[in-house]
Coordinates of C-alpha atoms in Angstrom, one line a residue:
Chain A
M7 CA -3.1 -47.3 -20.5
S8 CA 0.7 -47.5 -19.6
V9 CA 2.1 -50.1 -17.6
E10 CA 2.1 -47.8 -14.3
E11 CA -1.5 -47.1 -14.8
N12 CA -2.6 -50.3 -15.3
L13 CA -0.8 -51.8 -12.1
K14 CA -2.3 -48.7 -10.6
H15 CA -5.7 -49.8 -11.4
K16 CA -5.0 -53.2 -10.6
L17 CA -3.9 -52.7 -6.9
E18 CA -6.9 -50.3 -6.5
S19 CA -9.7 -52.8 -7.5
R20 CA -7.8 -55.5 -5.4
F21 CA -7.4 -53.5 -2.3
P22 CA -10.1 -50.7 -2.2
H23 CA -8.1 -49.2 0.5
M24 CA -5.3 -48.0 -1.0
K25 CA -7.5 -46.2 -3.2
D26 CA -5.9 -42.4 -4.0
T27 CA -2.8 -43.5 -2.3
V28 CA -1.5 -45.0 -5.3
V29 CA 1.2 -42.5 -7.4
V30 CA 2.4 -42.8 -10.4
Q31 CA 5.6 -40.4 -10.1
R32 CA 7.0 -41.0 -13.8
T33 CA 8.0 -43.9 -16.2
R34 CA 9.0 -46.6 -13.9
R35 CA 8.5 -44.9 -10.5
M36 CA 5.4 -45.6 -8.3
S37 CA 5.0 -45.1 -4.6
A38 CA 1.9 -46.3 -2.5
D39 CA 1.5 -45.7 1.4
V40 CA -0.5 -48.5 3.3
A41 CA -1.4 -49.3 6.8
Q42 CA 0.9 -51.4 8.9
E43 CA -1.8 -54.2 9.3
R44 CA -2.5 -54.5 5.6
F45 CA 1.5 -54.2 4.5
F46 CA 1.9 -57.9 4.2
E47 CA -0.9 -59.1 1.9
V48 CA 0.0 -55.8 -0.5
F49 CA 3.6 -56.8 -0.4
D50 CA 2.8 -60.2 -1.2
Y51 CA 0.5 -59.4 -3.7
L52 CA 3.3 -57.3 -5.6
I53 CA 5.9 -60.0 -4.9
N54 CA 4.0 -63.3 -6.3
E55 CA 1.0 -61.8 -8.4
M56 CA 2.7 -59.1 -10.4
Q57 CA 6.4 -60.2 -10.1
F58 CA 8.1 -57.6 -8.3
T59 CA 10.9 -60.0 -7.3
H60 CA 13.7 -57.7 -6.6
L61 CA 14.1 -55.5 -3.2
C62 CA 16.6 -52.8 -4.4
T63 CA 16.6 -51.9 -0.2
I64 CA 14.5 -51.1 2.6
T65 CA 14.7 -47.0 3.7
G66 CA 13.9 -46.1 7.0
M67 CA 13.3 -42.4 8.5
D68 CA 12.7 -40.5 11.4
E69 CA 9.3 -38.5 10.4
V70 CA 9.1 -37.3 14.2
E71 CA 5.8 -38.3 14.9
S72 CA 6.4 -42.0 13.4
F73 CA 9.1 -43.8 11.6
G74 CA 8.5 -44.6 7.7
I75 CA 9.4 -47.5 6.5
I76 CA 9.8 -47.9 2.6
Y77 CA 10.3 -51.4 0.8
H78 CA 11.6 -50.6 -2.3
L79 CA 10.7 -53.5 -5.2
S80 CA 11.6 -53.4 -8.8
R81 CA 10.1 -55.8 -11.3
E82 CA 12.8 -57.3 -13.5
G83 CA 13.7 -54.7 -16.2
E84 CA 10.9 -52.0 -15.3
I85 CA 9.3 -50.2 -12.3
V86 CA 10.6 -49.6 -8.7
F87 CA 7.8 -49.5 -6.6
S88 CA 8.1 -48.2 -3.2
L89 CA 5.9 -49.4 -0.8
R90 CA 5.5 -47.3 2.4
I91 CA 4.3 -48.0 6.1
H92 CA 4.4 -45.4 8.7
I93 CA 4.8 -46.9 12.5
S94 CA 4.9 -46.0 15.9
H95 CA 7.3 -44.0 17.5
D96 CA 6.6 -45.0 20.7
N97 CA 7.2 -48.6 20.5
P98 CA 8.7 -49.0 16.6
K99 CA 8.4 -52.6 15.8
I100 CA 7.9 -54.0 12.6
K101 CA 8.1 -58.1 11.4
T102 CA 11.0 -59.5 9.3
V103 CA 10.5 -59.9 5.2
T104 CA 13.3 -62.2 5.2
G105 CA 10.8 -64.8 4.7
Y106 CA 10.7 -62.9 1.1
F107 CA 14.3 -62.1 0.6
L108 CA 17.1 -63.2 2.1
E109 CA 19.4 -59.9 1.4
A110 CA 16.7 -58.0 3.5
D111 CA 19.1 -59.3 6.4
A112 CA 21.4 -56.2 6.1
Y113 CA 18.7 -53.7 5.4
E114 CA 16.5 -54.8 8.9
R115 CA 19.6 -55.0 10.8
E116 CA 20.4 -51.4 9.7
L117 CA 17.0 -50.3 10.6
N118 CA 17.7 -51.8 13.7
D119 CA 21.0 -50.3 14.4
L120 CA 20.6 -46.7 13.0
L121 CA 16.4 -46.2 14.1
G122 CA 16.3 -48.5 16.8
I123 CA 13.3 -50.1 15.1
E124 CA 12.8 -53.7 16.5
I125 CA 12.6 -56.3 13.9
E126 CA 10.5 -59.4 14.8
G127 CA 11.7 -62.6 13.4
L128 CA 15.1 -61.7 12.4
A129 CA 17.4 -64.4 12.6
P130 CA 20.2 -63.7 15.5
G131 CA 23.2 -62.5 14.1
H132 CA 26.3 -59.7 14.1
R133 CA 24.8 -56.1 14.7
Y134 CA 25.2 -53.9 11.3
P135 CA 26.5 -51.3 10.9
L136 CA 27.5 -50.1 13.9
P137 CA 30.6 -51.5 15.8
D138 CA 29.6 -53.8 18.6
N139 CA 30.3 -51.6 21.7
W140 CA 28.2 -49.1 20.3
P141 CA 25.8 -48.1 23.3
K142 CA 22.5 -49.9 22.5
E143 CA 20.1 -46.9 22.9
D144 CA 22.2 -44.5 20.8
H145 CA 20.7 -44.7 17.3
P146 CA 22.5 -41.8 15.0
L147 CA 19.7 -41.6 12.5
R148 CA 16.9 -40.4 14.9
K149 CA 16.1 -36.8 14.5
D150 CA 17.1 -36.2 18.0
W151 CA 20.3 -37.4 18.4
K152 CA 23.1 -35.1 17.8
P153 CA 27.0 -36.6 16.6
E154 CA 28.7 -34.8 19.9
S155 CA 26.8 -37.2 22.0
E156 CA 29.2 -39.6 20.7
V157 CA 32.1 -38.3 22.3
D158 CA 30.5 -39.5 25.8
H159 CA 31.3 -43.2 25.1
A160 CA 34.6 -42.8 23.4
Chain B
M27 CA 25.0 -79.2 12.2
H28 CA 28.3 -79.5 14.6
N29 CA 30.9 -82.1 14.8
S30 CA 33.9 -82.5 16.9
Q31 CA 36.1 -82.2 13.6
D32 CA 34.8 -78.8 13.1
V33 CA 37.1 -75.9 13.4
K34 CA 36.0 -72.2 13.4
V35 CA 38.5 -69.9 12.1
P36 CA 38.0 -66.1 12.5
F37 CA 39.0 -64.6 9.0
G38 CA 39.9 -60.9 9.3
P39 CA 38.7 -58.0 9.7
Q40 CA 42.4 -57.5 9.1
H41 CA 43.7 -60.0 6.8
P42 CA 46.0 -60.5 3.9
A43 CA 43.6 -61.4 1.3
L44 CA 41.5 -58.4 0.9
K45 CA 42.9 -55.0 1.1
E46 CA 39.5 -53.8 3.0
P47 CA 38.3 -54.9 6.6
E48 CA 35.7 -57.6 6.7
G49 CA 35.2 -60.2 8.9
F50 CA 34.4 -63.7 8.7
L51 CA 33.9 -66.4 10.6
I52 CA 34.0 -69.9 8.6
T53 CA 33.8 -73.2 10.0
L54 CA 35.9 -75.7 8.8
R55 CA 35.7 -79.3 8.1
G56 CA 39.3 -80.7 6.7
E57 CA 39.5 -78.2 4.1
K58 CA 36.1 -77.8 3.5
I59 CA 34.2 -74.7 4.6
T60 CA 30.5 -75.7 6.3
A61 CA 29.3 -72.8 7.2
S62 CA 30.6 -68.9 7.2
S63 CA 29.0 -65.8 8.4
V64 CA 30.1 -62.2 7.5
K65 CA 30.6 -59.0 9.8
I66 CA 30.8 -55.7 8.2
G67 CA 30.1 -52.2 8.9
Y68 CA 33.9 -51.7 10.0
N69 CA 34.0 -49.1 7.4
H70 CA 30.8 -47.1 8.9
R71 CA 31.4 -43.3 8.9
G72 CA 27.8 -41.5 9.0
I73 CA 27.5 -40.1 5.8
E74 CA 23.7 -40.6 6.1
K75 CA 23.6 -38.5 9.1
A76 CA 25.8 -36.1 7.8
C77 CA 24.0 -35.3 4.5
E78 CA 21.2 -34.3 6.9
E79 CA 23.3 -31.3 8.2
R80 CA 25.0 -30.0 4.9
T81 CA 23.1 -28.3 2.3
Y82 CA 23.1 -30.3 -1.3
I83 CA 25.8 -29.4 -2.9
Q84 CA 28.0 -29.8 0.0
D85 CA 26.4 -33.3 -0.1
L86 CA 27.5 -34.1 -3.3
Y87 CA 30.7 -33.8 -2.5
L88 CA 30.4 -36.5 0.7
I89 CA 28.6 -38.8 -1.6
E90 CA 31.3 -38.7 -4.3
R91 CA 33.5 -39.9 -1.2
V92 CA 31.8 -42.8 -0.3
C93 CA 33.6 -45.1 -2.4
G94 CA 37.0 -44.4 -4.1
I95 CA 36.6 -46.6 -7.3
C96 CA 32.9 -45.6 -8.1
S97 CA 32.9 -42.4 -7.0
H98 CA 31.1 -41.1 -9.9
S99 CA 28.4 -43.8 -10.0
H100 CA 27.3 -42.1 -6.1
A101 CA 27.6 -38.5 -7.1
T102 CA 25.5 -39.1 -10.4
A103 CA 23.2 -41.1 -8.7
F104 CA 22.8 -38.9 -6.3
V105 CA 22.1 -35.9 -8.2
Q106 CA 19.9 -37.5 -10.4
A107 CA 17.6 -37.7 -7.2
V108 CA 17.9 -34.2 -6.6
E109 CA 17.2 -33.2 -10.2
E110 CA 14.0 -35.4 -10.1
I111 CA 12.7 -33.7 -7.5
A112 CA 13.5 -30.3 -8.3
G113 CA 12.4 -30.9 -11.7
L114 CA 15.3 -30.1 -13.4
E115 CA 15.8 -30.0 -17.1
V116 CA 19.7 -31.9 -17.4
P117 CA 21.1 -30.5 -21.0
K118 CA 21.9 -33.4 -23.3
R119 CA 25.8 -32.4 -23.6
A120 CA 26.1 -33.0 -19.6
L121 CA 23.9 -36.4 -20.0
Y122 CA 26.3 -37.6 -22.4
I123 CA 29.5 -36.3 -20.4
R124 CA 27.7 -38.1 -17.6
S125 CA 28.1 -41.4 -19.3
L126 CA 31.6 -40.8 -20.7
I127 CA 33.0 -40.6 -17.3
G128 CA 31.0 -43.3 -15.8
E129 CA 32.1 -45.7 -18.7
L130 CA 35.8 -44.6 -18.2
E131 CA 35.3 -45.4 -14.6
R132 CA 34.0 -48.7 -15.3
I133 CA 36.9 -49.4 -17.0
H134 CA 39.6 -48.7 -14.9
S135 CA 37.0 -50.7 -12.0
H136 CA 37.3 -53.8 -14.0
L137 CA 40.9 -53.3 -15.1
L138 CA 41.9 -53.1 -11.2
W139 CA 39.3 -56.0 -10.5
L140 CA 41.2 -58.4 -13.3
G141 CA 44.5 -57.2 -11.6
V142 CA 43.3 -58.1 -8.3
A143 CA 41.6 -61.4 -9.5
G144 CA 44.9 -62.7 -10.8
H145 CA 47.1 -61.6 -8.0
E146 CA 44.4 -63.8 -5.7
I147 CA 44.9 -67.0 -7.8
G148 CA 48.8 -66.4 -7.9
F149 CA 48.7 -65.3 -11.1
D150 CA 50.5 -61.8 -10.6
T151 CA 51.7 -61.0 -13.9
L152 CA 48.4 -60.4 -14.8
L153 CA 48.2 -58.1 -11.9
M154 CA 51.1 -56.2 -13.4
Y155 CA 49.9 -55.9 -16.8
T156 CA 46.5 -54.9 -15.7
W157 CA 47.5 -52.3 -13.8
R158 CA 49.9 -51.0 -16.0
D159 CA 47.6 -50.5 -18.5
R160 CA 44.8 -49.1 -16.1
E161 CA 47.4 -45.9 -16.1
V162 CA 45.8 -44.9 -19.6
V163 CA 42.6 -45.2 -18.4
M164 CA 43.5 -43.1 -15.3
D165 CA 45.6 -40.7 -16.9
I166 CA 42.3 -39.8 -19.4
L167 CA 40.1 -39.2 -16.1
A168 CA 42.8 -36.7 -14.8
L169 CA 43.0 -35.0 -18.2
L170 CA 39.2 -34.6 -18.5
T171 CA 38.5 -33.8 -14.7
G172 CA 41.9 -33.0 -12.8
N173 CA 41.6 -36.1 -10.8
R174 CA 42.5 -39.8 -10.9
V175 CA 39.5 -40.6 -8.7
N176 CA 36.6 -38.5 -7.2
Y177 CA 35.8 -36.3 -10.2
G178 CA 33.9 -33.7 -9.1
M179 CA 32.3 -33.2 -12.5
N180 CA 28.7 -34.0 -11.4
T181 CA 26.6 -30.7 -10.0
I182 CA 23.1 -30.5 -9.5
G183 CA 21.7 -29.1 -12.7
G184 CA 24.4 -31.0 -15.3
V185 CA 28.3 -31.3 -15.2
R186 CA 31.2 -28.7 -14.1
R187 CA 33.7 -29.4 -17.5
D188 CA 33.1 -29.6 -20.6
I189 CA 35.1 -32.0 -23.0
T190 CA 37.0 -30.1 -25.5
P191 CA 37.5 -31.5 -29.1
A192 CA 41.2 -32.1 -27.9
Q193 CA 40.6 -34.0 -25.0
A194 CA 37.8 -36.0 -27.4
K195 CA 41.0 -37.2 -29.4
E196 CA 42.7 -38.0 -26.5
V197 CA 39.9 -40.6 -25.4
L198 CA 39.7 -41.8 -28.7
K199 CA 43.6 -42.7 -28.6
A200 CA 43.4 -44.0 -25.5
V201 CA 40.3 -46.3 -25.9
D202 CA 42.1 -48.0 -29.3
I203 CA 45.1 -48.7 -27.2
L204 CA 42.7 -50.1 -24.2
E205 CA 40.8 -52.4 -27.0
E206 CA 44.0 -53.8 -28.3
R207 CA 45.2 -54.6 -24.5
T208 CA 41.6 -55.6 -23.9
K209 CA 41.6 -58.3 -26.8
Y210 CA 44.9 -59.8 -25.1
Y211 CA 42.8 -60.0 -21.9
I212 CA 40.0 -61.9 -23.5
K213 CA 42.5 -64.3 -25.3
I214 CA 44.2 -64.8 -22.0
A215 CA 40.6 -65.4 -20.4
T216 CA 39.3 -67.9 -23.1
Q217 CA 42.8 -70.1 -23.6
E218 CA 44.7 -70.0 -20.7
T219 CA 44.0 -73.6 -19.2
T220 CA 45.9 -72.2 -15.7
I221 CA 42.9 -69.5 -15.9
I222 CA 40.3 -71.7 -16.6
E223 CA 41.1 -74.7 -14.8
R224 CA 41.6 -72.3 -11.7
L225 CA 38.1 -70.4 -12.0
S226 CA 35.6 -72.8 -13.4
G227 CA 33.4 -74.5 -11.0
V228 CA 34.4 -72.3 -8.4
G229 CA 32.0 -70.1 -6.4
V230 CA 29.2 -71.4 -7.9
L231 CA 26.1 -69.1 -7.7
S232 CA 23.3 -71.1 -9.6
K233 CA 20.7 -68.7 -11.6
K234 CA 18.1 -69.5 -9.0
D235 CA 20.3 -68.3 -6.4
A236 CA 20.9 -65.4 -8.0
L237 CA 17.7 -63.9 -8.1
K238 CA 16.6 -65.2 -4.7
L239 CA 19.3 -63.7 -2.8
G240 CA 19.3 -60.3 -5.0
A241 CA 22.7 -60.4 -6.7
V242 CA 23.6 -57.3 -8.9
G243 CA 25.7 -56.2 -11.1
P244 CA 28.4 -58.6 -12.9
T245 CA 28.2 -61.1 -10.2
A246 CA 24.2 -61.5 -11.2
R247 CA 24.8 -61.5 -15.0
A248 CA 27.2 -64.2 -14.6
S249 CA 24.5 -66.4 -13.4
G250 CA 22.7 -65.9 -16.5
V251 CA 20.8 -63.0 -14.8
A252 CA 20.6 -60.2 -17.3
R253 CA 20.0 -57.1 -14.9
D254 CA 21.7 -54.2 -15.6
V255 CA 20.4 -50.5 -14.8
R256 CA 21.7 -48.9 -17.9
K257 CA 19.0 -50.9 -20.0
D258 CA 16.4 -51.5 -17.5
D259 CA 16.1 -48.0 -16.2
P260 CA 17.9 -45.7 -18.4
Y261 CA 19.8 -42.8 -17.3
A262 CA 21.9 -40.2 -18.4
A263 CA 22.8 -40.8 -21.9
Y264 CA 22.2 -44.4 -22.0
G265 CA 18.5 -44.7 -23.6
E266 CA 20.6 -43.6 -26.8
L267 CA 22.9 -45.6 -27.2
D268 CA 23.7 -49.2 -28.6
F269 CA 25.2 -51.7 -26.2
K270 CA 25.0 -55.4 -25.4
V271 CA 24.1 -56.9 -21.8
I272 CA 26.9 -59.4 -21.4
T273 CA 25.8 -62.1 -19.4
A274 CA 27.5 -65.8 -18.6
E275 CA 26.0 -69.0 -18.1
T276 CA 28.8 -70.8 -16.3
C277 CA 27.7 -69.2 -12.6
D278 CA 30.8 -69.5 -11.2
V279 CA 34.2 -67.2 -10.9
Y280 CA 35.2 -68.0 -14.3
G281 CA 31.7 -66.2 -16.0
R282 CA 32.4 -63.4 -13.6
T283 CA 35.9 -62.6 -15.2
V284 CA 34.8 -63.1 -18.7
V285 CA 31.5 -61.2 -17.8
R286 CA 33.8 -58.0 -16.7
V287 CA 36.4 -58.3 -19.8
L288 CA 33.9 -58.6 -22.5
E289 CA 32.1 -55.7 -20.5
L290 CA 35.2 -53.4 -21.2
M291 CA 34.7 -54.1 -25.1
E292 CA 31.1 -52.8 -24.7
A293 CA 32.4 -49.5 -22.9
Y294 CA 34.7 -48.9 -25.7
K295 CA 31.7 -49.3 -27.8
I296 CA 30.0 -46.9 -25.8
I297 CA 32.8 -44.2 -25.3
R298 CA 33.2 -44.5 -29.1
Q299 CA 29.1 -43.7 -30.0
I300 CA 29.3 -40.4 -27.0
I301 CA 32.3 -39.0 -28.4
K302 CA 30.9 -39.4 -31.9
N303 CA 27.4 -38.2 -30.6
M304 CA 27.9 -35.8 -28.3
P305 CA 25.0 -33.0 -28.9
E306 CA 26.1 -29.5 -28.8
G307 CA 25.2 -26.9 -26.1
P308 CA 24.8 -25.9 -22.7
I309 CA 26.6 -28.3 -19.9
A310 CA 24.2 -27.0 -16.9
V311 CA 21.2 -25.4 -15.9
R312 CA 20.9 -23.4 -12.9
A313 CA 20.0 -25.4 -9.7
P314 CA 18.0 -23.4 -6.8
R315 CA 19.7 -23.8 -3.4
K316 CA 16.7 -24.6 -1.6
I317 CA 14.9 -27.7 -3.4
P318 CA 11.2 -28.4 -3.1
A319 CA 9.5 -31.1 -1.1
G320 CA 9.4 -34.2 -2.4
E321 CA 11.5 -37.7 -3.1
A322 CA 12.6 -39.3 -5.6
V323 CA 14.7 -42.8 -6.0
S324 CA 17.3 -43.3 -8.3
R325 CA 19.6 -46.2 -9.8
Y326 CA 23.1 -46.5 -11.3
E327 CA 24.8 -49.4 -13.0
A328 CA 27.7 -49.1 -10.8
P329 CA 30.6 -50.8 -12.2
R330 CA 30.0 -53.5 -9.1
G331 CA 26.1 -53.3 -9.8
E332 CA 23.2 -52.3 -9.2
D333 CA 23.7 -48.4 -6.8
F334 CA 20.5 -47.3 -5.2
H335 CA 19.6 -43.7 -3.8
Y336 CA 16.8 -42.2 -2.0
V337 CA 16.2 -38.7 -1.2
R338 CA 13.8 -36.8 0.3
S339 CA 13.6 -33.1 0.8
N340 CA 11.6 -31.1 3.0
G341 CA 11.8 -27.4 1.1
T342 CA 15.0 -26.3 2.9
E343 CA 18.4 -26.3 1.3
K344 CA 19.3 -29.4 3.4
P345 CA 18.1 -33.0 2.8
D346 CA 15.4 -34.6 5.1
R347 CA 16.6 -38.2 4.0
V348 CA 19.5 -39.5 1.7
K349 CA 19.4 -43.1 1.6
V350 CA 22.7 -45.2 -0.1
R351 CA 22.8 -48.9 -0.6
A352 CA 25.8 -49.7 -2.6
P353 CA 25.8 -52.7 -4.5
T354 CA 28.2 -55.0 -2.6
L355 CA 25.6 -54.7 0.3
A356 CA 23.4 -56.6 -2.2
N357 CA 26.1 -59.4 -3.0
V358 CA 26.8 -60.3 0.7
Q359 CA 24.4 -62.9 0.8
A360 CA 25.4 -64.3 -2.3
V361 CA 28.9 -64.6 -1.0
S362 CA 27.8 -67.2 2.0
K363 CA 25.8 -69.4 -0.8
M364 CA 29.1 -69.5 -2.8
L365 CA 31.4 -70.3 -0.3
E366 CA 29.3 -73.3 1.0
D367 CA 30.8 -77.0 0.9
R368 CA 34.3 -75.2 -0.6
Y369 CA 37.8 -75.4 -0.3
L370 CA 39.1 -72.5 2.3
A371 CA 41.9 -72.1 -0.6
D372 CA 38.7 -70.8 -2.7
M373 CA 37.8 -68.1 -0.3
P374 CA 39.9 -65.1 -1.3
I375 CA 38.9 -65.4 -4.9
V376 CA 35.3 -66.5 -4.4
I377 CA 35.2 -63.2 -2.2
A378 CA 37.3 -61.0 -4.6
A379 CA 35.0 -62.3 -7.6
I380 CA 32.1 -60.2 -6.1
D381 CA 34.6 -57.2 -6.5
P382 CA 33.3 -56.2 -3.0
C383 CA 33.4 -52.7 -1.7
F384 CA 33.2 -52.5 1.8
S385 CA 33.7 -48.5 2.1
C386 CA 31.2 -48.1 -0.1
T387 CA 28.9 -50.8 1.8
D388 CA 29.3 -49.4 5.2
R389 CA 29.2 -45.5 4.0
S390 CA 28.1 -44.0 6.7
I391 CA 33.8 -43.1 12.0
I392 CA 31.5 -40.7 13.3
I393 CA 30.7 -37.2 12.0
K394 CA 33.3 -34.3 13.4
N395 CA 31.3 -31.2 13.3
S396 CA 34.5 -29.4 13.0
G397 CA 32.3 -26.1 12.1
S398 CA 30.0 -26.4 15.2
K399 CA 31.5 -24.8 18.5
N400 CA 30.7 -28.4 20.8
S401 CA 32.3 -30.0 18.0
K402 CA 34.7 -32.7 19.9
T403 CA 36.7 -35.7 17.9
I404 CA 37.9 -38.7 19.2
P405 CA 41.4 -38.5 19.6
W406 CA 43.8 -41.1 18.0
E407 CA 45.5 -42.0 21.3
V408 CA 41.8 -43.0 22.6
L409 CA 41.0 -45.2 19.6
H410 CA 44.6 -46.7 19.8
I411 CA 43.4 -47.6 23.7
Q412 CA 40.2 -48.7 22.8
S413 CA 41.7 -51.2 20.0
I414 CA 44.2 -52.7 22.7
E415 CA 41.6 -52.8 25.3
W416 CA 39.4 -54.8 22.8
Y417 CA 41.8 -57.1 22.0
K418 CA 42.6 -57.8 25.7
E419 CA 39.1 -58.3 26.6
R420 CA 37.5 -60.3 23.2
R421 CA 40.6 -62.2 22.3
G422 CA 43.0 -62.4 24.7
I423 CA 45.9 -60.7 23.1
D424 CA 47.7 -58.2 25.3
F425 CA 49.4 -55.6 23.2
S426 CA 49.5 -53.2 26.3
G427 CA 53.4 -54.3 26.6
L428 CA 54.4 -52.8 23.3
N429 CA 52.4 -49.6 23.6
R430 CA 53.8 -48.2 26.9
K431 CA 53.4 -44.5 25.9
Y432 CA 49.8 -45.3 26.1
A433 CA 49.8 -47.1 29.6
K434 CA 47.7 -44.1 31.4
G435 CA 45.1 -45.0 29.8
F436 CA 44.6 -48.6 30.0
K437 CA 41.3 -49.7 31.5
I438 CA 42.1 -53.2 32.3

């Protein structure tokens, strides 16, 4: 059994609710969807028991009906595991992972600035990457945001 | 911990120490830094959003301009992701050419860094030497690709230009010259006492902190973390090439210097293997205009560390999402750690030692959709007026007297 298949098996036996969601895309690439309320138990398991100790980045995307958030974790010298949650589009809110990875600070500020996702527990700090005078309600990576709207604020 | 002796000093976004905009707010007690915070984002250009409104091929050229120095890194990371989604089998010769340009880019970037590092510690002779030598590799890049930066070598499915035997000979000649020069730099880095004394014990990042803060590239490797995407997650031709991952245990700026200089030697070794073993055959396969629905993650060891791209397609000719995480963003947290309890005078070299690239990090001025009829751009005067007002309001400095021609536009 390959390392990837082995990990898939372990994940599915530990978290029965993840059955059929863990995908081995190719060597060194895996992904899985998980419900938002079960996210931290799986995230914690991958980090603390499966040694996924590097957070490559966090990708956020507007899926129109929801927001998708992908945590790209990697195991030293090996697999990149993309763990995805979908959150409500009306009231997008997630909890910070800076308790696990300090570098997530910038990635989470990006989610907040570019997509308007509220990050619970994120320490106060500068906004990133948009300028300080950028309107708070404008989130450029949302699909309904069009570039010309910026001109009104210029 | 606030103390009446503490002084807060804003450093940037425009300042003489580094050539890119980034703002630091440092708290000083005497000459020592007790706390620091960094503000970046001044180079945010909305590239990720712009990618969603353009075709894959247009995106490739846009992505290549995320950064002038590691342009090939970003372009390769992007095409790799798109090729994976489309299920394209890229010809081996193309993969070798990608690695060749990648290593040439690493050489020019590391030599550039070495010069900047020399400059930051007042060793400008080193800057003159390395930048002169860097011209050798710039000439080779121009010979192979037609450009000194933004090479335009990649295309979805392969590369756009082949390497001729005559060009290969020129590459080898250049590598010989550069290797000779690099041996001289190794000698300087390991024997020149001013360098050793100035850089040792400066900007310390322990192995534990490097791992905890997610450091990448030479910054991580100089703290003993053998993290290198070329080995960990081989792409292009790296799976077939023999090279060492250079690490250092000193965990300081000195270690970061040694790692980069020795990496130059590995780059020469890699280039010689590529030229010797480059397979014959086509350099590209035809790629569809519409990319089938799917997603892919792609990693690339840029000169500064792991460059991470994520692409999601929806079956059309334009991507649904393109995400770029450049190496500097991963190293920003580490910089705050390195500055803790250090002298103010060490700040420029400590920051320079991660080889920061904020243009890359901030990627993404707002997109001017010049093709569409709704397009509008922010005129230069408006930007100028905004900046004058900003300073007046936020910093209490009034530049309006010097800029009377804009007087009509001032609100405050």
